[in-house]
Amino acid sequence: LQRKPFCIQGSQYILYHRIYIMNIVAKFFICLASLVAMDSVRIGVIAKNIYRQWLAPYLGTQTNMWVGALVRVVMVIGTIVFVWPKAQGQPRYMAFGYGALYWLTLYFVYNGTNAAFFASRPWKVFIADCSRGMFACGIISVIRRALSK
C-alpha cells in the first residue's frame, strides 16, 4: 500500500493505518516463512552431511533452535529496513541484486570473522554460506516486490 495524502481523517485514518501495518506484517511473515523453508531444505536436505563434515570440530552436541529463529527474524527485519525501500518500484533483477548485496555484506562479515579466528575453517563453507545467503535474500526481495503490486 502506498501512503495516502492527509485528506483521510478520523476513524478512516486509523483504519487505513491499521490496514497498512497489517500489510507490512503479512509481508514480513510471508518472507520469513520463505526464508525458513529455503533454510530448512538447505540445512536438512541438501547440505546436511556437507556441513557436518566441514564444521564437525565446531558443532556442539545440541542445536539452539531459538537462536536460529531469532537470527532469521533479525535478518528479515534488516531486509525490510535496508533493502525493501531501495528495491521499491525497481525491476525484479534489481530487487534481487539489492537483496543479494545486503546479504553478501552480512555473510561476508560473519564468515570473514570466523575465517579470521578459526584458521582451519574451510573456505568452502565461507563461499557456500555467502552464496546461499545472497540467493535467499535475493529471492525474498523478489517475493516482497511481487507482493507490493
XYZ file of N, CA and C in Angstrom:
447
model
N 0.827 -1.192 0.000
C 0.000 0.000 0.000
C 0.863 1.245 0.000
N 0.439 2.201 -0.747
C 1.124 3.487 -0.749
C 0.432 4.395 0.257
N 1.185 5.245 0.896
C 0.597 6.184 1.859
C -0.297 7.168 1.123
N -1.457 7.400 1.699
C -2.421 8.346 1.134
C -2.124 9.748 1.671
N -2.545 10.770 0.919
C -2.379 12.133 1.441
C -3.207 12.330 2.703
N -3.005 13.429 3.365
C -3.630 13.678 4.651
C -5.106 14.037 4.558
N -5.774 13.722 3.456
C -7.188 14.038 3.329
C -8.059 13.049 4.103
N -7.488 11.917 4.535
C -8.234 10.945 5.331
C -8.154 11.392 6.782
N -9.308 11.446 7.455
C -9.312 11.907 8.836
C -10.141 10.977 9.710
N -9.940 11.128 11.012
C -10.757 10.416 11.995
C -10.586 8.920 11.922
N -11.707 8.214 12.004
C -11.675 6.756 12.063
C -11.160 6.156 10.758
N -11.382 6.818 9.635
C -10.851 6.315 8.366
C -9.329 6.327 8.382
N -8.761 7.363 8.968
C -7.308 7.488 9.072
C -6.738 6.333 9.904
N -7.367 6.059 11.025
C -6.917 4.977 11.904
C -7.065 3.630 11.200
N -8.195 3.418 10.543
C -8.427 2.168 9.817
C -7.397 1.990 8.709
N -7.124 3.050 7.964
C -6.150 2.980 6.891
C -4.787 2.567 7.437
N -4.334 3.148 8.527
C -3.024 2.819 9.075
C -2.985 1.422 9.680
N -4.086 0.952 10.208
C -4.128 -0.436 10.683
C -3.952 -1.392 9.516
N -4.641 -1.115 8.424
C -4.515 -1.960 7.233
C -3.084 -1.891 6.690
N -2.512 -0.704 6.665
C -1.144 -0.506 6.187
C -0.166 -1.325 7.025
N -0.287 -1.271 8.335
C 0.606 -2.012 9.230
C 0.378 -3.512 9.095
N -0.883 -3.934 8.997
C -1.175 -5.356 8.824
C -0.573 -5.873 7.515
N -0.579 -5.043 6.488
C 0.004 -5.415 5.207
C 1.507 -5.639 5.349
N 2.184 -4.755 6.062
C 3.624 -4.904 6.284
C 3.906 -6.162 7.103
N 3.122 -6.403 8.136
C 3.307 -7.586 8.982
C 3.078 -8.860 8.169
N 2.066 -8.862 7.320
C 1.799 -10.033 6.480
C 2.973 -10.301 5.543
N 3.521 -9.261 4.928
C 4.681 -9.423 4.045
C 5.880 -9.943 4.829
N 6.057 -9.435 6.048
C 7.152 -9.899 6.896
C 7.041 -11.409 7.115
N 5.856 -11.892 7.492
C 5.704 -13.313 7.789
C 5.801 -14.177 6.540
N 5.349 -13.675 5.408
C 5.494 -14.426 4.156
C 6.977 -14.575 3.820
N 7.737 -13.491 3.958
C 9.171 -13.545 3.666
C 9.918 -14.393 4.689
N 9.523 -14.299 5.957
C 10.147 -15.126 6.991
C 9.875 -16.608 6.713
N 8.648 -16.941 6.359
C 8.308 -18.332 6.039
C 9.099 -18.816 4.825
N 9.282 -17.947 3.837
C 10.073 -18.313 2.659
C 11.520 -18.598 3.040
N 12.092 -17.749 3.889
C 13.472 -17.942 4.343
C 13.611 -19.228 5.144
N 12.685 -19.481 6.046
C 12.732 -20.701 6.853
C 12.610 -21.935 5.955
N 11.739 -21.878 4.954
C 11.587 -23.011 4.034
C 12.878 -23.254 3.255
N 13.483 -22.174 2.735
C 14.741 -22.332 1.990
C 15.851 -22.862 2.892
N 15.948 -22.341 4.115
C 16.980 -22.804 5.041
C 16.741 -24.245 5.478
N 15.496 -24.620 5.662
C 15.187 -25.994 6.065
C 15.613 -26.983 4.996
N 15.338 -26.637 3.755
C 15.747 -27.517 2.653
C 17.266 -27.577 2.576
N 17.907 -26.415 2.703
C 19.369 -26.372 2.601
C 20.026 -27.127 3.753
N 19.632 -26.827 4.963
C 20.282 -27.422 6.133
C 19.871 -28.879 6.327
N 18.577 -29.165 6.150
C 18.078 -30.503 6.440
C 18.246 -31.511 5.336
N 18.361 -31.050 4.086
C 18.391 -31.987 2.971
C 19.678 -31.846 2.146
N 19.887 -30.686 1.569
C 20.967 -30.507 0.600
C 22.342 -30.571 1.255
N 22.558 -29.783 2.294
C 23.905 -29.634 2.848
C 24.092 -30.303 4.204
N 23.155 -31.138 4.589
C 23.206 -31.747 5.921
C 24.557 -32.426 6.193
N 24.946 -33.336 5.345
C 26.193 -34.071 5.568
C 27.423 -33.228 5.262
N 27.296 -32.337 4.305
C 28.436 -31.480 3.949
C 28.824 -30.595 5.121
N 27.833 -29.943 5.728
C 28.139 -29.071 6.864
C 28.663 -29.864 8.053
N 28.129 -31.054 8.261
C 28.650 -31.887 9.359
C 30.108 -32.237 9.124
N 30.439 -32.543 7.886
C 31.820 -32.897 7.550
C 32.737 -31.690 7.725
N 32.342 -30.536 7.209
C 33.196 -29.343 7.242
C 33.286 -28.722 8.626
N 32.175 -28.738 9.349
C 32.117 -27.993 10.599
C 32.096 -28.866 11.850
N 32.378 -30.147 11.708
C 32.322 -31.070 12.846
C 33.102 -30.581 14.067
N 34.302 -30.017 13.903
C 35.036 -29.572 15.096
C 34.365 -28.413 15.835
N 33.488 -27.689 15.167
C 32.869 -26.500 15.755
C 31.457 -26.740 16.270
N 30.870 -27.871 15.908
C 29.479 -28.127 16.280
C 29.370 -28.614 17.709
N 28.341 -28.152 18.389
C 28.059 -28.626 19.737
C 27.212 -29.885 19.679
N 26.858 -30.379 20.833
C 26.032 -31.584 20.888
C 24.554 -31.254 20.707
N 24.174 -30.012 20.996
C 22.784 -29.593 20.841
C 22.716 -28.346 19.973
N 21.626 -28.238 19.242
C 21.408 -27.006 18.492
C 20.404 -26.151 19.256
N 20.601 -24.869 19.187
C 19.697 -23.943 19.853
C 18.783 -23.330 18.782
N 17.634 -23.940 18.612
C 16.715 -23.524 17.553
C 16.176 -22.116 17.775
N 16.051 -21.689 19.027
C 15.529 -20.344 19.307
C 16.479 -19.266 18.800
N 17.764 -19.508 18.966
C 18.752 -18.549 18.463
C 18.694 -18.509 16.938
N 18.591 -19.670 16.317
C 18.471 -19.729 14.859
C 17.228 -19.005 14.366
N 16.123 -19.161 15.082
C 14.885 -18.472 14.701
C 15.037 -16.961 14.860
N 15.662 -16.536 15.953
C 15.866 -15.113 16.183
C 16.760 -14.498 15.101
N 17.789 -15.240 14.682
C 18.666 -14.765 13.610
C 17.855 -14.535 12.339
N 16.973 -15.458 11.999
C 16.152 -15.304 10.779
C 15.237 -14.089 10.897
N 14.629 -13.904 12.052
C 13.746 -12.749 12.261
C 14.523 -11.450 12.079
N 15.696 -11.363 12.696
C 16.500 -10.136 12.593
C 16.971 -9.921 11.153
N 17.297 -10.981 10.449
C 17.720 -10.835 9.058
C 16.591 -10.311 8.178
N 15.382 -10.799 8.395
C 14.250 -10.301 7.609
C 13.951 -8.849 7.978
N 14.063 -8.503 9.252
C 13.867 -7.101 9.659
C 14.921 -6.212 8.988
N 16.171 -6.654 8.958
C 17.212 -5.906 8.265
C 16.909 -5.746 6.786
N 16.368 -6.783 6.186
C 15.982 -6.715 4.784
C 14.864 -5.697 4.582
N 13.903 -5.673 5.510
C 12.803 -4.705 5.429
C 13.350 -3.280 5.500
N 14.250 -3.044 6.425
C 14.749 -1.693 6.669
C 15.732 -1.235 5.591
N 16.635 -2.108 5.169
C 17.722 -1.678 4.296
C 17.542 -2.012 2.818
N 16.800 -3.075 2.507
C 16.686 -3.490 1.105
C 15.370 -3.040 0.478
N 14.266 -3.270 1.157
C 12.964 -3.014 0.544
C 12.767 -1.573 0.096
N 13.169 -0.569 0.873
C 12.984 0.798 0.369
C 13.773 1.062 -0.919
N 14.931 0.470 -1.022
C 15.777 0.657 -2.205
C 15.207 -0.098 -3.412
N 14.611 -1.259 -3.170
C 14.109 -2.100 -4.253
C 12.691 -1.731 -4.694
N 12.047 -0.860 -3.959
C 10.664 -0.462 -4.263
C 10.575 0.111 -5.673
N 9.721 -0.465 -6.493
C 9.488 0.040 -7.835
C 10.572 -0.317 -8.840
N 11.567 -1.080 -8.436
C 12.648 -1.480 -9.336
C 12.280 -2.785 -10.042
N 12.927 -3.081 -11.166
C 12.706 -4.381 -11.818
C 13.122 -5.530 -10.894
N 12.629 -6.726 -11.185
C 12.918 -7.883 -10.334
C 14.409 -8.123 -10.160
N 15.163 -7.991 -11.249
C 16.596 -8.264 -11.137
C 17.288 -7.262 -10.211
N 16.800 -6.029 -10.168
C 17.381 -5.043 -9.252
C 17.008 -5.367 -7.803
N 15.753 -5.770 -7.574
C 15.341 -6.180 -6.225
C 16.191 -7.355 -5.768
N 16.394 -8.325 -6.665
C 17.238 -9.469 -6.336
C 18.664 -9.008 -6.025
N 19.186 -8.111 -6.842
C 20.553 -7.617 -6.654
C 20.744 -6.871 -5.349
N 19.785 -6.010 -4.982
C 19.893 -5.295 -3.705
C 19.862 -6.273 -2.537
N 18.967 -7.247 -2.600
C 18.905 -8.251 -1.534
C 20.178 -9.073 -1.456
N 20.689 -9.478 -2.610
C 21.920 -10.275 -2.640
C 23.103 -9.473 -2.098
N 23.190 -8.211 -2.455
C 24.286 -7.364 -1.970
C 24.216 -7.173 -0.449
N 22.993 -6.969 0.057
C 22.830 -6.809 1.504
C 23.308 -8.065 2.241
N 22.868 -9.226 1.784
C 23.255 -10.439 2.492
C 24.692 -10.835 2.227
N 25.248 -10.455 1.090
C 26.676 -10.676 0.889
C 27.450 -9.926 1.973
N 27.020 -8.698 2.246
C 27.668 -7.906 3.290
C 27.556 -8.605 4.642
N 26.348 -9.038 5.002
C 26.158 -9.717 6.294
C 26.984 -10.990 6.401
N 26.867 -11.836 5.404
C 27.542 -13.121 5.463
C 29.053 -12.979 5.319
N 29.494 -12.001 4.549
C 30.930 -11.799 4.409
C 31.538 -11.394 5.739
N 30.881 -10.500 6.454
C 31.391 -10.093 7.773
C 31.378 -11.289 8.726
N 30.271 -12.021 8.771
C 30.150 -13.169 9.673
C 31.182 -14.250 9.337
N 31.198 -14.678 8.079
C 32.111 -15.747 7.690
C 33.565 -15.291 7.662
N 33.792 -14.023 7.305
C 35.154 -13.497 7.332
C 35.715 -13.465 8.741
N 34.881 -13.077 9.694
C 35.317 -13.074 11.095
C 35.617 -14.491 11.559
N 34.746 -15.426 11.216
C 35.004 -16.823 11.587
C 36.283 -17.344 10.936
N 36.492 -17.005 9.670
C 37.699 -17.465 8.977
C 38.951 -16.860 9.607
N 38.839 -15.630 10.090
C 39.994 -14.984 10.727
C 40.337 -15.633 12.067
N 39.328 -16.017 12.829
C 39.571 -16.582 14.156
C 39.785 -18.088 14.146
N 39.172 -18.780 13.202
C 39.302 -20.227 13.109
C 40.032 -20.554 11.813
N 41.329 -20.613 11.893
C 42.163 -20.772 10.696
C 41.853 -22.051 9.928
N 41.400 -23.077 10.631
C 41.136 -24.346 9.950
C 39.736 -24.408 9.331
N 38.967 -23.346 9.465
C 37.619 -23.329 8.884
C 37.733 -23.296 7.365
N 37.108 -24.245 6.688
C 37.263 -24.341 5.230
C 36.658 -23.140 4.485
N 37.328 -22.756 3.410
C 36.813 -21.669 2.572
C 35.557 -22.091 1.832
N 35.359 -23.406 1.685
C 34.144 -23.893 1.034
C 32.909 -23.463 1.821
N 33.009 -23.468 3.141
C 31.899 -23.026 3.989
C 31.658 -21.534 3.777
N 32.728 -20.770 3.731
C 32.651 -19.328 3.505
C 31.901 -19.041 2.204
N 32.321 -19.674 1.128
C 31.709 -19.442 -0.186
C 30.282 -19.961 -0.220
N 30.050 -21.139 0.336
C 28.703 -21.720 0.324
C 27.726 -20.867 1.126
N 28.139 -20.401 2.294
C 27.251 -19.566 3.119
C 26.960 -18.226 2.455
N 27.979 -17.592 1.918
C 27.752 -16.302 1.244
C 26.833 -16.470 0.044
N 27.060 -17.498 -0.744
C 26.221 -17.742 -1.927
C 24.781 -18.035 -1.537
N 24.614 -18.868 -0.531
C 23.268 -19.213 -0.082
C 22.546 -17.997 0.469
N 23.239 -17.198 1.256
C 22.626 -16.000 1.812
C 22.230 -15.009 0.736
N 23.098 -14.837 -0.255
C 22.789 -13.921 -1.352
C 21.558 -14.393 -2.119
N 21.506 -15.678 -2.407
C 20.367 -16.228 -3.137
C 19.087 -16.084 -2.322
N 19.140 -16.424 -1.043
C 17.953 -16.373 -0.186
C 17.392 -14.961 -0.088
N 18.245 -13.987 0.169
C 17.744 -12.621 0.303
C 17.305 -12.058 -1.038
N 17.972 -12.454 -2.105
C 17.522 -12.038 -3.430
C 16.121 -12.535 -3.711
N 15.865 -13.796 -3.387
C 14.529 -14.379 -3.592
C 13.505 -13.682 -2.703
N 13.860 -13.440 -1.441
C 12.943 -12.760 -0.523
C 12.609 -11.361 -1.040
N 13.575 -10.666 -1.578
C 13.338 -9.322 -2.106
C 12.424 -9.354 -3.324
N 12.587 -10.364 -4.162
C 11.713 -10.505 -5.333
C 10.293 -10.874 -4.888
N 10.166 -11.741 -3.877
C 8.846 -12.109 -3.354
C 8.160 -10.867 -2.791
N 8.883 -10.096 -2.021
C 8.310 -8.876 -1.425
C 7.899 -7.887 -2.511
N 8.718 -7.769 -3.549
C 8.395 -6.871 -4.647
C 7.112 -7.337 -5.335
N 6.990 -8.653 -5.524
C 5.779 -9.190 -6.149
C 4.533 -8.941 -5.290
N 4.707 -8.983 -3.972
C 3.585 -8.726 -3.062
C 3.159 -7.263 -3.033
N 4.037 -6.388 -3.509
C 3.740 -4.951 -3.469
C 2.800 -4.519 -4.583
N 2.644 -5.334 -5.581
C 1.800 -4.940 -6.719
C 0.343 -5.139 -6.417
